[in-house]
């Protein structure tokens, strides 16, 4: 469906940005009510390249080894795989050492030895997200993400993890996506062992205290209020409204006070959101098992020492009780409503002053074809802004200020390609013309077929021919 966002100036006071807290709780142990310093409630740091890299790797191996996981029976779906025969492909210029391993409980991991690193880091990706929320408690997966930061049996103080990182120059964050939840941290190498042990307890013995529940529901509510003033969040939720109601993409994934503590299923403030807490504990037991997790660590120690550290630290993560529970959920439901024929055009007024256009295509799942790089290929051609590109043509005609394209192909439920443009005032008036040009360019690229040199990213005569084909396509798009 083509989604077109015509933006006009919108008045109204802009709400001050609020920093979202990331906190959490404990499973079964109702001990010791611990207070927290609000100043420590959200210790968020600027992204660090090594941290970004490892949580990306954690999510990537979650997808890359998925096909292996589906072949074996038992609690450990990788039990019959000889990991010594699995090697990590890396750049010749990369001096770090890598090793893939599977723990006895079924958790898959990559350890990275980098003696020169000035930051050590770790990430765990769990193959469950907001799509798995029960329909009666929207935002449960996101709420659980918050609660895991709130102490463990080994480290019961709610602030222990965040305080340890803050005191030793570290930082952490987490996010809940549609099909996965990711947790990560980085810290100077000399304090890595202590941080990793505290981090591992998220997945071994979180306390999920009853007294933490209401506070963290309010933290989720604060995020929701912040999102109400964000054009990105508003646009995403509007998009969800037009998705097939039978598909989990239609769900409200972040949650708020009403969904988590204001319904018969969730409970209320008076009973401590009792229904949500019970559902959260069941959700944790069902989905947070070793076979559903992927771990990556980067540290200065040799590989053998790192492997021993990981095996010891994460041995307590509970295994999946059956083959069925070791597999991530899947959805065999079309994203587009079956009754919808042709594209859908949507206009909405933003909070901030802007003029933007977005075209989105919902596609079948492509994660199993990640080596083909089809998404990167098409987004490269659609988003190219150099000479001969469709962006250059639209800029020359004064219709757009910028253009970008991207493809999301790592999701199990389906893929998406999106082209976004920042329009000029003239482009807003002639938005039909801009759309026609972009769609014409798409048709011409499709008719031309794939170009190998573009796919490989090389130069030379073939690349110049591809560029020339792009120029012809841009010129022909108008016709």
GROMACS .gro file of C-alpha atoms in nm:
model
  479
    1UNK     CA    1   0.000   0.000   0.000
    2UNK     CA    2   0.125   0.344  -0.081
    3UNK     CA    3   0.105   0.564   0.225
    4UNK     CA    4   0.134   0.932   0.155
    5UNK     CA    5   0.183   1.178   0.438
    6UNK     CA    6   0.098   1.532   0.337
    7UNK     CA    7   0.215   1.749   0.623
    8UNK     CA    8   0.092   2.095   0.702
    9UNK     CA    9   0.185   2.331   0.976
   10UNK     CA   10   0.035   2.234   1.308
   11UNK     CA   11   0.019   2.469   1.604
   12UNK     CA   12   0.031   2.366   1.965
   13UNK     CA   13   0.283   2.356   2.241
   14UNK     CA   14   0.556   2.097   2.199
   15UNK     CA   15   0.583   1.874   2.502
   16UNK     CA   16   0.923   1.865   2.671
   17UNK     CA   17   1.110   1.547   2.591
   18UNK     CA   18   1.112   1.300   2.876
   19UNK     CA   19   1.381   1.041   2.927
   20UNK     CA   20   1.225   0.697   2.946
   21UNK     CA   21   1.327   0.491   3.244
   22UNK     CA   22   1.441   0.135   3.202
   23UNK     CA   23   1.381  -0.055   3.520
   24UNK     CA   24   1.252  -0.392   3.630
   25UNK     CA   25   1.178  -0.664   3.895
   26UNK     CA   26   1.175  -1.024   4.038
   27UNK     CA   27   1.025  -1.372   4.002
   28UNK     CA   28   0.879  -1.536   4.309
   29UNK     CA   29   1.087  -1.364   4.580
   30UNK     CA   30   0.884  -1.090   4.748
   31UNK     CA   31   1.173  -0.985   4.970
   32UNK     CA   32   1.320  -0.651   5.074
   33UNK     CA   33   1.148  -0.351   4.930
   34UNK     CA   34   1.426  -0.133   4.796
   35UNK     CA   35   1.395   0.237   4.719
   36UNK     CA   36   1.550   0.397   4.416
   37UNK     CA   37   1.700   0.732   4.352
   38UNK     CA   38   1.494   0.881   4.068
   39UNK     CA   39   1.813   1.028   3.928
   40UNK     CA   40   1.936   0.673   3.875
   41UNK     CA   41   1.608   0.553   3.726
   42UNK     CA   42   1.726   0.580   3.370
   43UNK     CA   43   2.094   0.553   3.301
   44UNK     CA   44   2.107   0.600   2.925
   45UNK     CA   45   2.432   0.666   2.746
   46UNK     CA   46   2.522   0.777   2.398
   47UNK     CA   47   2.551   0.483   2.160
   48UNK     CA   48   2.895   0.325   2.143
   49UNK     CA   49   3.001   0.161   1.819
   50UNK     CA   50   3.103  -0.164   1.981
   51UNK     CA   51   2.770  -0.187   2.165
   52UNK     CA   52   2.572  -0.113   1.852
   53UNK     CA   53   2.773  -0.376   1.668
   54UNK     CA   54   2.719  -0.656   1.916
   55UNK     CA   55   2.348  -0.617   1.968
   56UNK     CA   56   2.314  -0.614   1.590
   57UNK     CA   57   2.516  -0.938   1.579
   58UNK     CA   58   2.299  -1.087   1.853
   59UNK     CA   59   1.986  -1.020   1.651
   60UNK     CA   60   2.154  -1.134   1.329
   61UNK     CA   61   2.258  -1.476   1.462
   62UNK     CA   62   1.906  -1.512   1.602
   63UNK     CA   63   1.795  -1.515   1.238
   64UNK     CA   64   2.099  -1.681   1.078
   65UNK     CA   65   2.081  -1.998   1.287
   66UNK     CA   66   1.702  -2.020   1.292
   67UNK     CA   67   1.694  -2.278   1.014
   68UNK     CA   68   1.933  -2.501   1.208
   69UNK     CA   69   1.721  -2.476   1.521
   70UNK     CA   70   1.419  -2.619   1.347
   71UNK     CA   71   1.580  -2.951   1.261
   72UNK     CA   72   1.640  -3.111   1.600
   73UNK     CA   73   1.427  -3.251   1.880
   74UNK     CA   74   1.468  -3.202   2.253
   75UNK     CA   75   1.545  -2.922   2.490
   76UNK     CA   76   1.857  -2.816   2.300
   77UNK     CA   77   1.774  -2.778   1.930
   78UNK     CA   78   2.145  -2.746   1.848
   79UNK     CA   79   2.250  -3.057   2.041
   80UNK     CA   80   2.346  -3.251   1.728
   81UNK     CA   81   2.532  -2.965   1.557
   82UNK     CA   82   2.912  -2.983   1.560
   83UNK     CA   83   2.994  -2.620   1.641
   84UNK     CA   84   3.364  -2.678   1.575
   85UNK     CA   85   3.276  -2.687   1.205
   86UNK     CA   86   3.101  -2.350   1.218
   87UNK     CA   87   3.345  -2.069   1.141
   88UNK     CA   88   3.288  -1.696   1.149
   89UNK     CA   89   3.355  -1.518   0.819
   90UNK     CA   90   3.531  -1.188   0.878
   91UNK     CA   91   3.718  -0.921   0.688
   92UNK     CA   92   4.091  -0.982   0.627
   93UNK     CA   93   4.153  -0.651   0.802
   94UNK     CA   94   3.967  -0.762   1.116
   95UNK     CA   95   4.222  -0.868   1.376
   96UNK     CA   96   3.965  -0.982   1.632
   97UNK     CA   97   3.901  -1.351   1.694
   98UNK     CA   98   3.554  -1.505   1.693
   99UNK     CA   99   3.400  -1.830   1.814
  100UNK     CA  100   3.047  -1.966   1.792
  101UNK     CA  101   2.931  -2.197   2.070
  102UNK     CA  102   2.618  -2.356   2.211
  103UNK     CA  103   2.575  -2.391   2.586
  104UNK     CA  104   2.434  -2.710   2.739
  105UNK     CA  105   2.103  -2.536   2.802
  106UNK     CA  106   2.069  -2.454   2.431
  107UNK     CA  107   2.174  -2.087   2.433
  108UNK     CA  108   2.373  -1.991   2.123
  109UNK     CA  109   2.656  -1.741   2.157
  110UNK     CA  110   2.937  -1.569   1.975
  111UNK     CA  111   3.241  -1.464   2.177
  112UNK     CA  112   3.476  -1.203   2.033
  113UNK     CA  113   3.831  -1.155   2.159
  114UNK     CA  114   3.975  -0.807   2.102
  115UNK     CA  115   4.287  -0.743   2.315
  116UNK     CA  116   4.299  -0.380   2.198
  117UNK     CA  117   3.939  -0.293   2.291
  118UNK     CA  118   3.891  -0.003   2.532
  119UNK     CA  119   3.528  -0.104   2.589
  120UNK     CA  120   3.384  -0.447   2.655
  121UNK     CA  121   3.022  -0.524   2.578
  122UNK     CA  122   2.751  -0.787   2.575
  123UNK     CA  123   2.405  -0.827   2.423
  124UNK     CA  124   2.126  -1.081   2.454
  125UNK     CA  125   1.848  -1.101   2.198
  126UNK     CA  126   1.531  -1.294   2.288
  127UNK     CA  127   1.308  -1.412   2.004
  128UNK     CA  128   0.986  -1.269   2.142
  129UNK     CA  129   0.837  -0.922   2.120
  130UNK     CA  130   0.517  -0.726   2.120
  131UNK     CA  131   0.354  -0.953   1.860
  132UNK     CA  132   0.324  -1.214   2.136
  133UNK     CA  133   0.138  -0.985   2.376
  134UNK     CA  134  -0.191  -1.136   2.489
  135UNK     CA  135  -0.471  -0.942   2.318
  136UNK     CA  136  -0.620  -0.839   2.652
  137UNK     CA  137  -0.291  -0.686   2.785
  138UNK     CA  138  -0.125  -0.474   2.517
  139UNK     CA  139   0.237  -0.383   2.592
  140UNK     CA  140   0.317  -0.684   2.813
  141UNK     CA  141   0.648  -0.771   2.638
  142UNK     CA  142   0.764  -0.410   2.669
  143UNK     CA  143   0.661  -0.401   3.035
  144UNK     CA  144   0.859  -0.718   3.105
  145UNK     CA  145   1.164  -0.555   2.945
  146UNK     CA  146   1.132  -0.278   3.206
  147UNK     CA  147   1.086  -0.517   3.494
  148UNK     CA  148   1.397  -0.725   3.424
  149UNK     CA  149   1.615  -0.431   3.532
  150UNK     CA  150   1.462  -0.430   3.880
  151UNK     CA  151   1.686  -0.674   4.063
  152UNK     CA  152   1.748  -1.047   4.087
  153UNK     CA  153   1.782  -1.309   4.356
  154UNK     CA  154   2.161  -1.276   4.343
  155UNK     CA  155   2.153  -0.896   4.327
  156UNK     CA  156   1.822  -0.796   4.492
  157UNK     CA  157   1.876  -0.419   4.499
  158UNK     CA  158   1.665  -0.263   4.225
  159UNK     CA  159   1.948  -0.024   4.136
  160UNK     CA  160   2.234  -0.274   4.148
  161UNK     CA  161   2.282  -0.325   3.775
  162UNK     CA  162   2.241   0.040   3.673
  163UNK     CA  163   2.446   0.164   3.968
  164UNK     CA  164   2.733  -0.074   3.895
  165UNK     CA  165   2.748   0.043   3.535
  166UNK     CA  166   2.723   0.411   3.632
  167UNK     CA  167   2.996   0.382   3.894
  168UNK     CA  168   3.236   0.218   3.650
  169UNK     CA  169   3.181   0.422   3.335
  170UNK     CA  170   2.938   0.183   3.169
  171UNK     CA  171   2.601   0.221   3.004
  172UNK     CA  172   2.307   0.006   2.902
  173UNK     CA  173   1.981   0.006   2.713
  174UNK     CA  174   1.713  -0.226   2.581
  175UNK     CA  175   1.431  -0.227   2.331
  176UNK     CA  176   1.122  -0.430   2.253
  177UNK     CA  177   1.050  -0.486   1.884
  178UNK     CA  178   0.774  -0.682   1.712
  179UNK     CA  179   0.946  -1.022   1.721
  180UNK     CA  180   1.243  -0.977   1.950
  181UNK     CA  181   1.359  -0.801   2.265
  182UNK     CA  182   1.720  -0.687   2.296
  183UNK     CA  183   1.929  -0.605   2.604
  184UNK     CA  184   2.286  -0.472   2.587
  185UNK     CA  185   2.556  -0.291   2.783
  186UNK     CA  186   2.916  -0.173   2.750
  187UNK     CA  187   3.179  -0.094   3.012
  188UNK     CA  188   3.559  -0.057   3.050
  189UNK     CA  189   3.721  -0.404   3.029
  190UNK     CA  190   3.842  -0.413   3.389
  191UNK     CA  191   3.481  -0.413   3.515
  192UNK     CA  192   3.333  -0.644   3.252
  193UNK     CA  193   3.307  -0.960   3.464
  194UNK     CA  194   3.102  -0.789   3.735
  195UNK     CA  195   2.872  -0.628   3.482
  196UNK     CA  196   2.822  -0.952   3.288
  197UNK     CA  197   2.726  -1.145   3.601
  198UNK     CA  198   2.467  -0.885   3.697
  199UNK     CA  199   2.339  -0.877   3.339
  200UNK     CA  200   2.304  -1.256   3.321
  201UNK     CA  201   2.069  -1.258   3.619
  202UNK     CA  202   1.802  -1.092   3.401
  203UNK     CA  203   1.766  -1.431   3.235
  204UNK     CA  204   1.831  -1.656   3.535
  205UNK     CA  205   1.644  -1.526   3.841
  206UNK     CA  206   1.472  -1.188   3.802
  207UNK     CA  207   1.262  -1.099   4.104
  208UNK     CA  208   0.969  -0.931   3.926
  209UNK     CA  209   0.853  -0.784   4.257
  210UNK     CA  210   0.491  -0.695   4.311
  211UNK     CA  211   0.592  -0.361   4.465
  212UNK     CA  212   0.781  -0.269   4.147
  213UNK     CA  213   0.487  -0.336   3.917
  214UNK     CA  214   0.286  -0.017   3.959
  215UNK     CA  215   0.597   0.202   3.941
  216UNK     CA  216   0.708   0.046   3.615
  217UNK     CA  217   0.360   0.065   3.467
  218UNK     CA  218   0.383   0.439   3.529
  219UNK     CA  219   0.726   0.442   3.362
  220UNK     CA  220   0.570   0.281   3.053
  221UNK     CA  221   0.291   0.539   3.070
  222UNK     CA  222   0.553   0.817   3.072
  223UNK     CA  223   0.702   0.673   2.753
  224UNK     CA  224   0.357   0.660   2.598
  225UNK     CA  225   0.288   1.026   2.683
  226UNK     CA  226   0.621   1.121   2.528
  227UNK     CA  227   0.537   0.924   2.214
  228UNK     CA  228   0.209   1.111   2.175
  229UNK     CA  229   0.411   1.417   2.074
  230UNK     CA  230   0.639   1.227   1.835
  231UNK     CA  231   0.549   1.234   1.467
  232UNK     CA  232   0.740   0.910   1.411
  233UNK     CA  233   0.542   0.720   1.674
  234UNK     CA  234   0.214   0.877   1.565
  235UNK     CA  235   0.277   0.781   1.203
  236UNK     CA  236   0.367   0.425   1.298
  237UNK     CA  237   0.052   0.380   1.507
  238UNK     CA  238  -0.159   0.528   1.228
  239UNK     CA  239  -0.006   0.274   0.990
  240UNK     CA  240  -0.100  -0.007   1.229
  241UNK     CA  241  -0.462   0.104   1.211
  242UNK     CA  242  -0.476   0.000   0.845
  243UNK     CA  243  -0.316  -0.342   0.895
  244UNK     CA  244  -0.525  -0.659   0.889
  245UNK     CA  245  -0.685  -0.676   1.239
  246UNK     CA  246  -0.605  -1.049   1.247
  247UNK     CA  247  -0.231  -0.975   1.211
  248UNK     CA  248  -0.025  -0.893   1.525
  249UNK     CA  249   0.119  -0.586   1.351
  250UNK     CA  250  -0.221  -0.430   1.419
  251UNK     CA  251  -0.149  -0.440   1.795
  252UNK     CA  252  -0.055  -0.147   2.019
  253UNK     CA  253   0.290  -0.270   2.118
  254UNK     CA  254   0.423  -0.016   2.370
  255UNK     CA  255   0.134  -0.028   2.615
  256UNK     CA  256   0.022   0.240   2.861
  257UNK     CA  257  -0.149   0.281   3.198
  258UNK     CA  258  -0.487   0.181   3.061
  259UNK     CA  259  -0.374  -0.142   2.889
  260UNK     CA  260  -0.142  -0.251   3.172
  261UNK     CA  261  -0.338  -0.144   3.477
  262UNK     CA  262  -0.686  -0.035   3.380
  263UNK     CA  263  -0.889  -0.331   3.259
  264UNK     CA  264  -1.049  -0.647   3.401
  265UNK     CA  265  -0.765  -0.860   3.260
  266UNK     CA  266  -0.481  -0.631   3.373
  267UNK     CA  267  -0.619  -0.524   3.709
  268UNK     CA  268  -0.595  -0.175   3.853
  269UNK     CA  269  -0.386   0.043   4.081
  270UNK     CA  270  -0.579  -0.076   4.386
  271UNK     CA  271  -0.479  -0.442   4.332
  272UNK     CA  272  -0.128  -0.358   4.211
  273UNK     CA  273  -0.205  -0.444   3.846
  274UNK     CA  274  -0.233  -0.805   3.959
  275UNK     CA  275  -0.349  -0.947   3.627
  276UNK     CA  276  -0.058  -0.790   3.439
  277UNK     CA  277   0.194  -0.923   3.690
  278UNK     CA  278   0.057  -1.277   3.665
  279UNK     CA  279   0.056  -1.260   3.285
  280UNK     CA  280   0.409  -1.119   3.286
  281UNK     CA  281   0.545  -1.407   3.496
  282UNK     CA  282   0.376  -1.660   3.268
  283UNK     CA  283   0.514  -1.477   2.963
  284UNK     CA  284   0.866  -1.487   3.108
  285UNK     CA  285   0.850  -1.860   3.185
  286UNK     CA  286   0.716  -1.942   2.840
  287UNK     CA  287   0.944  -1.732   2.621
  288UNK     CA  288   1.261  -1.647   2.814
  289UNK     CA  289   1.432  -1.983   2.773
  290UNK     CA  290   1.787  -2.052   2.660
  291UNK     CA  291   1.706  -2.183   2.312
  292UNK     CA  292   1.518  -1.861   2.239
  293UNK     CA  293   1.820  -1.643   2.323
  294UNK     CA  294   2.132  -1.536   2.133
  295UNK     CA  295   2.430  -1.392   2.318
  296UNK     CA  296   2.730  -1.193   2.196
  297UNK     CA  297   3.021  -1.075   2.412
  298UNK     CA  298   3.322  -0.865   2.314
  299UNK     CA  299   3.612  -0.856   2.561
  300UNK     CA  300   3.988  -0.843   2.580
  301UNK     CA  301   4.045  -1.199   2.705
  302UNK     CA  302   4.146  -1.492   2.478
  303UNK     CA  303   3.870  -1.705   2.324
  304UNK     CA  304   3.918  -2.003   2.554
  305UNK     CA  305   3.880  -1.783   2.861
  306UNK     CA  306   3.579  -1.606   2.714
  307UNK     CA  307   3.410  -1.935   2.632
  308UNK     CA  308   3.464  -2.059   2.988
  309UNK     CA  309   3.330  -1.730   3.127
  310UNK     CA  310   3.014  -1.743   2.914
  311UNK     CA  311   2.945  -2.110   2.986
  312UNK     CA  312   2.975  -2.054   3.360
  313UNK     CA  313   2.787  -1.723   3.376
  314UNK     CA  314   2.487  -1.823   3.163
  315UNK     CA  315   2.459  -2.190   3.265
  316UNK     CA  316   2.166  -2.105   3.491
  317UNK     CA  317   1.939  -1.980   3.213
  318UNK     CA  318   1.648  -2.228   3.204
  319UNK     CA  319   1.635  -2.458   2.899
  320UNK     CA  320   1.329  -2.482   2.678
  321UNK     CA  321   1.101  -2.759   2.812
  322UNK     CA  322   1.015  -2.889   2.464
  323UNK     CA  323   1.096  -2.853   2.098
  324UNK     CA  324   0.780  -2.648   2.047
  325UNK     CA  325   0.876  -2.392   2.310
  326UNK     CA  326   1.229  -2.364   2.170
  327UNK     CA  327   1.096  -2.214   1.846
  328UNK     CA  328   0.998  -1.850   1.797
  329UNK     CA  329   0.633  -1.788   1.710
  330UNK     CA  330   0.523  -1.747   1.348
  331UNK     CA  331   0.223  -1.578   1.190
  332UNK     CA  332   0.068  -1.707   0.870
  333UNK     CA  333  -0.167  -1.412   0.826
  334UNK     CA  334  -0.152  -1.148   0.550
  335UNK     CA  335  -0.054  -0.798   0.664
  336UNK     CA  336  -0.293  -0.635   0.420
  337UNK     CA  337  -0.663  -0.675   0.495
  338UNK     CA  338  -0.802  -0.932   0.248
  339UNK     CA  339  -1.071  -0.685   0.147
  340UNK     CA  340  -0.820  -0.416   0.048
  341UNK     CA  341  -0.763  -0.386  -0.326
  342UNK     CA  342  -0.496  -0.155  -0.463
  343UNK     CA  343  -0.296   0.107  -0.275
  344UNK     CA  344  -0.424   0.311   0.017
  345UNK     CA  345  -0.362   0.686   0.041
  346UNK     CA  346  -0.349   0.847   0.385
  347UNK     CA  347  -0.296   1.210   0.481
  348UNK     CA  348  -0.238   1.336   0.834
  349UNK     CA  349  -0.130   1.655   1.011
  350UNK     CA  350   0.196   1.631   1.209
  351UNK     CA  351   0.296   1.791   1.539
  352UNK     CA  352   0.601   1.963   1.390
  353UNK     CA  353   0.611   2.166   1.072
  354UNK     CA  354   0.716   1.937   0.789
  355UNK     CA  355   0.620   1.811   0.445
  356UNK     CA  356   0.694   1.447   0.384
  357UNK     CA  357   0.591   1.165   0.158
  358UNK     CA  358   0.623   0.794   0.235
  359UNK     CA  359   0.555   0.500   0.005
  360UNK     CA  360   0.548   0.158   0.169
  361UNK     CA  361   0.525  -0.192   0.020
  362UNK     CA  362   0.440  -0.490   0.240
  363UNK     CA  363   0.610  -0.805   0.110
  364UNK     CA  364   0.625  -1.177   0.197
  365UNK     CA  365   0.893  -1.296   0.445
  366UNK     CA  366   1.248  -1.262   0.311
  367UNK     CA  367   1.464  -1.340   0.617
  368UNK     CA  368   1.548  -1.685   0.480
  369UNK     CA  369   1.705  -1.521   0.174
  370UNK     CA  370   1.931  -1.282   0.364
  371UNK     CA  371   2.235  -1.380   0.156
  372UNK     CA  372   2.063  -1.254  -0.160
  373UNK     CA  373   2.055  -0.896  -0.026
  374UNK     CA  374   1.745  -0.815  -0.229
  375UNK     CA  375   1.638  -0.550   0.020
  376UNK     CA  376   1.975  -0.377   0.011
  377UNK     CA  377   1.977  -0.389  -0.368
  378UNK     CA  378   1.641  -0.222  -0.417
  379UNK     CA  379   1.688   0.033  -0.136
  380UNK     CA  380   2.028   0.128  -0.283
  381UNK     CA  381   1.873   0.202  -0.622
  382UNK     CA  382   1.564   0.376  -0.488
  383UNK     CA  383   1.752   0.583  -0.231
  384UNK     CA  384   2.050   0.681  -0.446
  385UNK     CA  385   2.080   1.061  -0.468
  386UNK     CA  386   2.371   1.089  -0.711
  387UNK     CA  387   2.377   1.195  -1.073
  388UNK     CA  388   2.123   1.008  -1.285
  389UNK     CA  389   1.907   0.903  -0.988
  390UNK     CA  390   1.536   0.960  -0.948
  391UNK     CA  391   1.618   1.178  -0.645
  392UNK     CA  392   1.840   1.398  -0.860
  393UNK     CA  393   1.559   1.437  -1.112
  394UNK     CA  394   1.303   1.537  -0.847
  395UNK     CA  395   1.549   1.778  -0.685
  396UNK     CA  396   1.626   1.938  -1.021
  397UNK     CA  397   1.258   2.002  -1.069
  398UNK     CA  398   1.232   2.157  -0.723
  399UNK     CA  399   0.991   1.897  -0.587
  400UNK     CA  400   1.193   1.737  -0.306
  401UNK     CA  401   1.467   1.839  -0.063
  402UNK     CA  402   1.591   1.486   0.012
  403UNK     CA  403   1.501   1.123  -0.044
  404UNK     CA  404   1.585   0.797   0.130
  405UNK     CA  405   1.487   0.432   0.098
  406UNK     CA  406   1.517   0.129   0.319
  407UNK     CA  407   1.414  -0.234   0.337
  408UNK     CA  408   1.334  -0.439   0.646
  409UNK     CA  409   1.391  -0.804   0.562
  410UNK     CA  410   1.487  -0.971   0.893
  411UNK     CA  411   1.133  -1.011   1.027
  412UNK     CA  412   0.964  -1.350   1.032
  413UNK     CA  413   0.617  -1.216   0.956
  414UNK     CA  414   0.709  -1.030   0.636
  415UNK     CA  415   0.929  -0.770   0.473
  416UNK     CA  416   0.882  -0.405   0.394
  417UNK     CA  417   1.030  -0.156   0.148
  418UNK     CA  418   0.981   0.213   0.212
  419UNK     CA  419   1.074   0.528   0.020
  420UNK     CA  420   1.055   0.860   0.205
  421UNK     CA  421   1.097   1.209   0.067
  422UNK     CA  422   1.106   1.553   0.223
  423UNK     CA  423   0.893   1.768  -0.007
  424UNK     CA  424   0.933   2.129  -0.103
  425UNK     CA  425   0.629   2.355  -0.097
  426UNK     CA  426   0.598   2.296  -0.472
  427UNK     CA  427   0.636   1.922  -0.418
  428UNK     CA  428   0.348   1.923  -0.172
  429UNK     CA  429   0.128   2.092  -0.428
  430UNK     CA  430   0.240   1.841  -0.694
  431UNK     CA  431   0.255   1.534  -0.473
  432UNK     CA  432   0.068   1.327  -0.733
  433UNK     CA  433   0.347   1.401  -0.978
  434UNK     CA  434   0.615   1.300  -0.725
  435UNK     CA  435   0.436   0.969  -0.657
  436UNK     CA  436   0.394   0.901  -1.028
  437UNK     CA  437   0.765   0.959  -1.087
  438UNK     CA  438   0.869   0.727  -0.804
  439UNK     CA  439   0.632   0.451  -0.911
  440UNK     CA  440   0.743   0.491  -1.272
  441UNK     CA  441   1.102   0.447  -1.164
  442UNK     CA  442   1.009   0.133  -0.970
  443UNK     CA  443   0.841  -0.012  -1.280
  444UNK     CA  444   1.142   0.061  -1.497
  445UNK     CA  445   1.382  -0.097  -1.250
  446UNK     CA  446   1.160  -0.404  -1.236
  447UNK     CA  447   1.145  -0.429  -1.615
  448UNK     CA  448   1.523  -0.387  -1.645
  449UNK     CA  449   1.584  -0.678  -1.409
  450UNK     CA  450   1.868  -0.717  -1.156
  451UNK     CA  451   2.215  -0.588  -1.247
  452UNK     CA  452   2.494  -0.802  -1.105
  453UNK     CA  453   2.751  -0.526  -1.070
  454UNK     CA  454   2.508  -0.312  -0.874
  455UNK     CA  455   2.433  -0.611  -0.651
  456UNK     CA  456   2.805  -0.669  -0.592
  457UNK     CA  457   2.870  -0.300  -0.535
  458UNK     CA  458   3.158  -0.294  -0.781
  459UNK     CA  459   3.278  -0.036  -1.028
  460UNK     CA  460   3.403  -0.058  -1.383
  461UNK     CA  461   3.216  -0.068  -1.714
  462UNK     CA  462   2.924  -0.274  -1.585
  463UNK     CA  463   2.865  -0.030  -1.301
  464UNK     CA  464   2.872   0.261  -1.545
  465UNK     CA  465   2.618   0.078  -1.761
  466UNK     CA  466   2.401   0.031  -1.453
  467UNK     CA  467   2.430   0.402  -1.375
  468UNK     CA  468   2.334   0.486  -1.732
  469UNK     CA  469   2.034   0.253  -1.701
  470UNK     CA  470   1.937   0.445  -1.390
  471UNK     CA  471   1.957   0.776  -1.578
  472UNK     CA  472   1.735   0.637  -1.856
  473UNK     CA  473   1.492   0.504  -1.598
  474UNK     CA  474   1.478   0.844  -1.423
  475UNK     CA  475   1.415   1.022  -1.752
  476UNK     CA  476   1.157   0.766  -1.861
  477UNK     CA  477   0.974   0.768  -1.530
  478UNK     CA  478   0.813   1.100  -1.616
  479UNK     CA  479   0.685   0.961  -1.943
   0.00000   0.00000   0.00000
